[in-house]
Amino acid sequence: MFPDTLDPIPRKRHIRFMRLATTLAALALPVCAIAMTTDAASEYDETLLRIEYGAFCARETVGSTDAPGTAEGRIDLFDGMPSITWRTSTVPAAPNVSFGVKTKGVGGAAYAPVTITLTHPAFTNDGTTTQTYVTDLGGDDGSINAYSFDYPYEMVTGEWQFHATMGDQTLYRVTFNVVPPNALPAITNGCGGAFLS
């Protein structure tokens, strides 16, 4: 769906942006054990990717692509790469707040196909706890996989986790703690707390 359609209900913003490098590094994944870098919220293979995670204000989208494993059946696309405004693993469950993981491939490497699995507490409308879609990661320009709160039923607090895999190989895993909006007023108010259409 494109933003100029006459849909009065805000759209889900599972965000994917990617300009592929001319060569994919799928065959470059080591067969042996991989040295994973970890901190309190993330785990990733620093020999393959550089990551940045946190929150930013939701942006208008320029289109979407089918993603049948998601709650809305699609992921929306941005024109350009959003900047992470707040580098944090704690984000408010508030309208117009997005959070996610930016990646750049070491040496410009790109990886495909990559499965993103997002796990979260149950949505209050239908009990959804897991969403998946296939994308590309890395490349010279980088990519972002993120989530935006659009509907009250999805603004559930607790642990939300992005897990990127290629085959049986974990590329990254980042865990966010989603809290009530009043717990992080700087982010909640910084994004206006209003829905985007």
PDB file of C-alpha atoms in Angstrom:
ATOM      1  CA  MET A   1       0.000   0.000   0.000  1.00  0.00           C
ATOM      2  CA  PHE A   2       1.192   3.523  -0.710  1.00  0.00           C
ATOM      3  CA  PRO A   3       0.741   6.469   1.623  1.00  0.00           C
ATOM      4  CA  ASP A   4      -1.497   8.382  -0.777  1.00  0.00           C
ATOM      5  CA  THR A   5      -4.284   5.794  -0.592  1.00  0.00           C
ATOM      6  CA  LEU A   6      -7.480   6.858   1.141  1.00  0.00           C
ATOM      7  CA  ASP A   7      -7.033   4.573   4.123  1.00  0.00           C
ATOM      8  CA  PRO A   8      -8.020   6.542   7.255  1.00  0.00           C
ATOM      9  CA  ILE A   9      -6.473   3.971   9.593  1.00  0.00           C
ATOM     10  CA  PRO A  10      -2.746   4.288  10.333  1.00  0.00           C
ATOM     11  CA  ARG A  11      -0.702   1.519   8.755  1.00  0.00           C
ATOM     12  CA  LYS A  12       1.695  -0.827  10.470  1.00  0.00           C
ATOM     13  CA  ARG A  13       5.242   0.273   9.968  1.00  0.00           C
ATOM     14  CA  HIS A  14       7.398  -2.778   9.954  1.00  0.00           C
ATOM     15  CA  ILE A  15      10.235  -0.951   8.333  1.00  0.00           C
ATOM     16  CA  ARG A  16      12.677  -2.235   5.835  1.00  0.00           C
ATOM     17  CA  PHE A  17      15.094  -0.157   3.807  1.00  0.00           C
ATOM     18  CA  MET A  18      17.854  -1.615   1.715  1.00  0.00           C
ATOM     19  CA  ARG A  19      20.093  -0.714  -1.165  1.00  0.00           C
ATOM     20  CA  LEU A  20      21.865  -3.920  -2.043  1.00  0.00           C
ATOM     21  CA  ALA A  21      25.585  -3.932  -2.614  1.00  0.00           C
ATOM     22  CA  THR A  22      26.459  -5.403  -5.980  1.00  0.00           C
ATOM     23  CA  THR A  23      27.642  -8.633  -4.456  1.00  0.00           C
ATOM     24  CA  LEU A  24      26.065 -10.670  -1.713  1.00  0.00           C
ATOM     25  CA  ALA A  25      28.262 -12.219   0.901  1.00  0.00           C
ATOM     26  CA  ALA A  26      26.067 -15.202   1.640  1.00  0.00           C
ATOM     27  CA  LEU A  27      28.856 -17.622   0.874  1.00  0.00           C
ATOM     28  CA  ALA A  28      31.214 -15.706   3.116  1.00  0.00           C
ATOM     29  CA  LEU A  29      29.519 -16.856   6.311  1.00  0.00           C
ATOM     30  CA  PRO A  30      32.050 -18.888   8.222  1.00  0.00           C
ATOM     31  CA  VAL A  31      31.252 -22.535   8.747  1.00  0.00           C
ATOM     32  CA  CYS A  32      33.126 -22.627  12.045  1.00  0.00           C
ATOM     33  CA  ALA A  33      32.059 -21.037  15.327  1.00  0.00           C
ATOM     34  CA  ILE A  34      31.431 -17.308  15.087  1.00  0.00           C
ATOM     35  CA  ALA A  35      32.645 -14.762  17.621  1.00  0.00           C
ATOM     36  CA  MET A  36      29.529 -12.988  18.806  1.00  0.00           C
ATOM     37  CA  THR A  37      29.668  -9.558  20.420  1.00  0.00           C
ATOM     38  CA  THR A  38      27.194  -9.036  23.232  1.00  0.00           C
ATOM     39  CA  ASP A  39      26.038  -6.302  25.558  1.00  0.00           C
ATOM     40  CA  ALA A  40      23.060  -6.168  27.887  1.00  0.00           C
ATOM     41  CA  ALA A  41      20.570  -5.878  25.008  1.00  0.00           C
ATOM     42  CA  SER A  42      22.285  -7.223  21.898  1.00  0.00           C
ATOM     43  CA  GLU A  43      24.226 -10.074  20.393  1.00  0.00           C
ATOM     44  CA  TYR A  44      25.706  -9.896  16.893  1.00  0.00           C
ATOM     45  CA  ASP A  45      28.551 -11.187  14.767  1.00  0.00           C
ATOM     46  CA  GLU A  46      30.988  -8.273  14.558  1.00  0.00           C
ATOM     47  CA  THR A  47      32.949  -9.993  11.790  1.00  0.00           C
ATOM     48  CA  LEU A  48      29.865  -9.609   9.556  1.00  0.00           C
ATOM     49  CA  LEU A  49      27.888  -6.589  10.750  1.00  0.00           C
ATOM     50  CA  ARG A  50      27.985  -3.331  12.633  1.00  0.00           C
ATOM     51  CA  ILE A  51      24.724  -2.573  14.416  1.00  0.00           C
ATOM     52  CA  GLU A  52      23.051   0.404  16.032  1.00  0.00           C
ATOM     53  CA  TYR A  53      19.757   0.111  17.878  1.00  0.00           C
ATOM     54  CA  GLY A  54      17.334   2.426  19.576  1.00  0.00           C
ATOM     55  CA  ALA A  55      14.264   4.591  19.050  1.00  0.00           C
ATOM     56  CA  PHE A  56      13.205   7.308  16.629  1.00  0.00           C
ATOM     57  CA  CYS A  57       9.991   9.040  15.627  1.00  0.00           C
ATOM     58  CA  ALA A  58       7.914   7.223  13.007  1.00  0.00           C
ATOM     59  CA  ARG A  59       8.242   8.498   9.447  1.00  0.00           C
ATOM     60  CA  GLU A  60       5.937   8.585   6.458  1.00  0.00           C
ATOM     61  CA  THR A  61       6.279   5.580   4.190  1.00  0.00           C
ATOM     62  CA  VAL A  62       6.650   5.432   0.407  1.00  0.00           C
ATOM     63  CA  GLY A  63       5.246   1.974  -0.190  1.00  0.00           C
ATOM     64  CA  SER A  64       5.105  -1.526   1.174  1.00  0.00           C
ATOM     65  CA  THR A  65       6.015  -5.076   0.335  1.00  0.00           C
ATOM     66  CA  ASP A  66       4.170  -8.282   1.115  1.00  0.00           C
ATOM     67  CA  ALA A  67       5.115  -9.966   4.383  1.00  0.00           C
ATOM     68  CA  PRO A  68       2.526 -12.653   5.114  1.00  0.00           C
ATOM     69  CA  GLY A  69       4.177 -13.600   8.428  1.00  0.00           C
ATOM     70  CA  THR A  70       3.397 -10.203   9.965  1.00  0.00           C
ATOM     71  CA  ALA A  71       0.250  -9.039  11.737  1.00  0.00           C
ATOM     72  CA  GLU A  72      -0.647  -6.673   8.880  1.00  0.00           C
ATOM     73  CA  GLY A  73       0.600  -8.917   6.050  1.00  0.00           C
ATOM     74  CA  ARG A  74       3.085  -6.331   4.819  1.00  0.00           C
ATOM     75  CA  ILE A  75       6.045  -4.208   5.811  1.00  0.00           C
ATOM     76  CA  ASP A  76       6.122  -0.524   4.960  1.00  0.00           C
ATOM     77  CA  LEU A  77       9.109   1.107   3.281  1.00  0.00           C
ATOM     78  CA  PHE A  78      10.855   4.430   3.892  1.00  0.00           C
ATOM     79  CA  ASP A  79      12.452   6.798   1.431  1.00  0.00           C
ATOM     80  CA  GLY A  80      15.880   7.086   3.002  1.00  0.00           C
ATOM     81  CA  MET A  81      17.405   5.771   6.181  1.00  0.00           C
ATOM     82  CA  PRO A  82      15.973   6.999   9.496  1.00  0.00           C
ATOM     83  CA  SER A  83      18.454   8.088  12.143  1.00  0.00           C
ATOM     84  CA  ILE A  84      18.369   6.505  15.577  1.00  0.00           C
ATOM     85  CA  THR A  85      17.504   9.484  17.799  1.00  0.00           C
ATOM     86  CA  TRP A  86      17.666   7.707  21.159  1.00  0.00           C
ATOM     87  CA  ARG A  87      20.300   4.970  21.531  1.00  0.00           C
ATOM     88  CA  THR A  88      18.537   2.830  24.068  1.00  0.00           C
ATOM     89  CA  SER A  89      17.019  -0.588  24.530  1.00  0.00           C
ATOM     90  CA  THR A  90      14.133   0.824  26.592  1.00  0.00           C
ATOM     91  CA  VAL A  91      11.312   2.408  24.594  1.00  0.00           C
ATOM     92  CA  PRO A  92       7.811   3.668  25.397  1.00  0.00           C
ATOM     93  CA  ALA A  93       4.672   1.975  24.075  1.00  0.00           C
ATOM     94  CA  ALA A  94       3.420   5.227  22.560  1.00  0.00           C
ATOM     95  CA  PRO A  95       1.959   6.365  19.236  1.00  0.00           C
ATOM     96  CA  ASN A  96       4.448   7.607  16.644  1.00  0.00           C
ATOM     97  CA  VAL A  97       7.411   5.881  18.342  1.00  0.00           C
ATOM     98  CA  SER A  98       9.552   3.519  16.253  1.00  0.00           C
ATOM     99  CA  PHE A  99      12.383   1.316  17.441  1.00  0.00           C
ATOM    100  CA  GLY A 100      14.701  -1.116  15.773  1.00  0.00           C
ATOM    101  CA  VAL A 101      18.112  -2.144  14.502  1.00  0.00           C
ATOM    102  CA  LYS A 102      20.293  -0.537  11.822  1.00  0.00           C
ATOM    103  CA  THR A 103      22.959  -2.717  10.210  1.00  0.00           C
ATOM    104  CA  LYS A 104      25.952  -2.172   7.937  1.00  0.00           C
ATOM    105  CA  GLY A 105      27.889  -5.030   6.441  1.00  0.00           C
ATOM    106  CA  VAL A 106      31.602  -5.146   7.238  1.00  0.00           C
ATOM    107  CA  GLY A 107      33.406  -4.186   4.036  1.00  0.00           C
ATOM    108  CA  GLY A 108      30.068  -3.376   2.400  1.00  0.00           C
ATOM    109  CA  ALA A 109      28.897  -7.000   2.518  1.00  0.00           C
ATOM    110  CA  ALA A 110      25.184  -7.661   2.099  1.00  0.00           C
ATOM    111  CA  TYR A 111      23.335 -10.761   3.274  1.00  0.00           C
ATOM    112  CA  ALA A 112      20.218 -12.354   1.781  1.00  0.00           C
ATOM    113  CA  PRO A 113      17.820 -13.928   2.351  1.00  0.00           C
ATOM    114  CA  VAL A 114      17.632 -12.998   6.021  1.00  0.00           C
ATOM    115  CA  THR A 115      14.653 -13.868   8.203  1.00  0.00           C
ATOM    116  CA  ILE A 116      13.667 -11.284  10.801  1.00  0.00           C
ATOM    117  CA  THR A 117      11.668 -12.736  13.678  1.00  0.00           C
ATOM    118  CA  LEU A 118      10.051 -10.241  16.023  1.00  0.00           C
ATOM    119  CA  THR A 119       8.726 -11.675  19.280  1.00  0.00           C
ATOM    120  CA  HIS A 120       6.706  -9.623  21.745  1.00  0.00           C
ATOM    121  CA  PRO A 121       3.974  -9.863  24.385  1.00  0.00           C
ATOM    122  CA  ALA A 122       0.542 -10.832  23.050  1.00  0.00           C
ATOM    123  CA  PHE A 123      -1.369  -8.168  21.139  1.00  0.00           C
ATOM    124  CA  THR A 124      -4.640  -7.432  22.878  1.00  0.00           C
ATOM    125  CA  ASN A 125      -6.768  -7.855  19.726  1.00  0.00           C
ATOM    126  CA  ASP A 126      -5.738 -11.322  18.525  1.00  0.00           C
ATOM    127  CA  GLY A 127      -2.958 -12.641  20.764  1.00  0.00           C
ATOM    128  CA  THR A 128      -0.181 -12.315  18.128  1.00  0.00           C
ATOM    129  CA  THR A 129       3.247 -12.872  19.740  1.00  0.00           C
ATOM    130  CA  THR A 130       5.527 -13.582  16.761  1.00  0.00           C
ATOM    131  CA  GLN A 131       5.969 -11.899  13.386  1.00  0.00           C
ATOM    132  CA  THR A 132       8.433 -12.851  10.630  1.00  0.00           C
ATOM    133  CA  TYR A 133       9.503 -11.546   7.256  1.00  0.00           C
ATOM    134  CA  VAL A 134      12.376 -12.036   4.811  1.00  0.00           C
ATOM    135  CA  THR A 135      14.701  -9.185   3.895  1.00  0.00           C
ATOM    136  CA  ASP A 136      18.312  -8.261   3.111  1.00  0.00           C
ATOM    137  CA  LEU A 137      20.847  -6.895   5.606  1.00  0.00           C
ATOM    138  CA  GLY A 138      24.000  -4.859   5.404  1.00  0.00           C
ATOM    139  CA  GLY A 139      25.462  -3.397   2.248  1.00  0.00           C
ATOM    140  CA  ASP A 140      27.380  -0.138   1.904  1.00  0.00           C
ATOM    141  CA  ASP A 141      24.356   2.032   2.651  1.00  0.00           C
ATOM    142  CA  GLY A 142      23.061  -0.184   5.420  1.00  0.00           C
ATOM    143  CA  SER A 143      19.565  -1.303   6.293  1.00  0.00           C
ATOM    144  CA  ILE A 144      17.080  -0.946   9.109  1.00  0.00           C
ATOM    145  CA  ASN A 145      14.492  -3.269  10.592  1.00  0.00           C
ATOM    146  CA  ALA A 146      12.139  -1.522  12.971  1.00  0.00           C
ATOM    147  CA  TYR A 147       8.650  -1.427  14.409  1.00  0.00           C
ATOM    148  CA  SER A 148       6.275   1.506  14.901  1.00  0.00           C
ATOM    149  CA  PHE A 149       3.348   1.619  17.288  1.00  0.00           C
ATOM    150  CA  ASP A 150       0.219   2.489  15.317  1.00  0.00           C
ATOM    151  CA  TYR A 151      -2.679   0.839  17.132  1.00  0.00           C
ATOM    152  CA  PRO A 152      -3.553   0.658  20.844  1.00  0.00           C
ATOM    153  CA  TYR A 153      -3.750  -3.171  20.734  1.00  0.00           C
ATOM    154  CA  GLU A 154      -0.062  -3.450  19.835  1.00  0.00           C
ATOM    155  CA  MET A 155       1.205  -1.064  22.521  1.00  0.00           C
ATOM    156  CA  VAL A 156       1.996  -3.866  24.941  1.00  0.00           C
ATOM    157  CA  THR A 157       4.753  -3.553  27.495  1.00  0.00           C
ATOM    158  CA  GLY A 158       7.415  -6.154  28.115  1.00  0.00           C
ATOM    159  CA  GLU A 159      10.218  -7.777  26.159  1.00  0.00           C
ATOM    160  CA  TRP A 160      10.340  -7.285  22.369  1.00  0.00           C
ATOM    161  CA  GLN A 161      13.117  -9.013  20.437  1.00  0.00           C
ATOM    162  CA  PHE A 162      14.417  -8.702  16.866  1.00  0.00           C
ATOM    163  CA  HIS A 163      16.272 -11.848  15.752  1.00  0.00           C
ATOM    164  CA  ALA A 164      17.962 -11.889  12.331  1.00  0.00           C
ATOM    165  CA  THR A 165      18.980 -15.266  10.917  1.00  0.00           C
ATOM    166  CA  MET A 166      20.373 -16.544   7.656  1.00  0.00           C
ATOM    167  CA  GLY A 167      19.719 -20.246   7.486  1.00  0.00           C
ATOM    168  CA  ASP A 168      20.584 -21.482  10.977  1.00  0.00           C
ATOM    169  CA  GLN A 169      23.122 -18.674  11.573  1.00  0.00           C
ATOM    170  CA  THR A 170      22.232 -15.817  13.951  1.00  0.00           C
ATOM    171  CA  LEU A 171      23.356 -12.488  12.504  1.00  0.00           C
ATOM    172  CA  TYR A 172      21.974 -10.413  15.359  1.00  0.00           C
ATOM    173  CA  ARG A 173      19.560 -10.524  18.258  1.00  0.00           C
ATOM    174  CA  VAL A 174      18.463  -7.297  19.992  1.00  0.00           C
ATOM    175  CA  THR A 175      16.061  -7.166  22.932  1.00  0.00           C
ATOM    176  CA  PHE A 176      14.048  -4.071  23.816  1.00  0.00           C
ATOM    177  CA  ASN A 177      12.180  -3.399  27.045  1.00  0.00           C
ATOM    178  CA  VAL A 178       8.918  -1.659  26.130  1.00  0.00           C
ATOM    179  CA  VAL A 179       7.541   0.406  29.014  1.00  0.00           C
ATOM    180  CA  PRO A 180       4.464   2.596  29.634  1.00  0.00           C
ATOM    181  CA  PRO A 181       4.622   5.992  27.857  1.00  0.00           C
ATOM    182  CA  ASN A 182       4.921   7.966  31.108  1.00  0.00           C
ATOM    183  CA  ALA A 183       8.110   6.053  32.016  1.00  0.00           C
ATOM    184  CA  LEU A 184       9.989   7.782  29.165  1.00  0.00           C
ATOM    185  CA  PRO A 185       8.349  11.180  28.631  1.00  0.00           C
ATOM    186  CA  ALA A 186      11.307  12.548  26.635  1.00  0.00           C
ATOM    187  CA  ILE A 187      10.771   9.976  23.876  1.00  0.00           C
ATOM    188  CA  THR A 188       6.962   9.926  24.132  1.00  0.00           C
ATOM    189  CA  ASN A 189       6.710  13.731  23.957  1.00  0.00           C
ATOM    190  CA  GLY A 190       9.596  13.994  21.485  1.00  0.00           C
ATOM    191  CA  CYS A 191       7.547  12.048  18.951  1.00  0.00           C
ATOM    192  CA  GLY A 192       4.373  13.981  19.626  1.00  0.00           C
ATOM    193  CA  GLY A 193       2.429  10.950  20.767  1.00  0.00           C
ATOM    194  CA  ALA A 194       0.189  11.307  17.682  1.00  0.00           C
ATOM    195  CA  PHE A 195      -0.613   8.739  15.017  1.00  0.00           C
ATOM    196  CA  LEU A 196       0.760   9.141  11.502  1.00  0.00           C
ATOM    197  CA  SER A 197      -1.599   8.351   8.661  1.00  0.00           C
TER     198      SER A 197
END
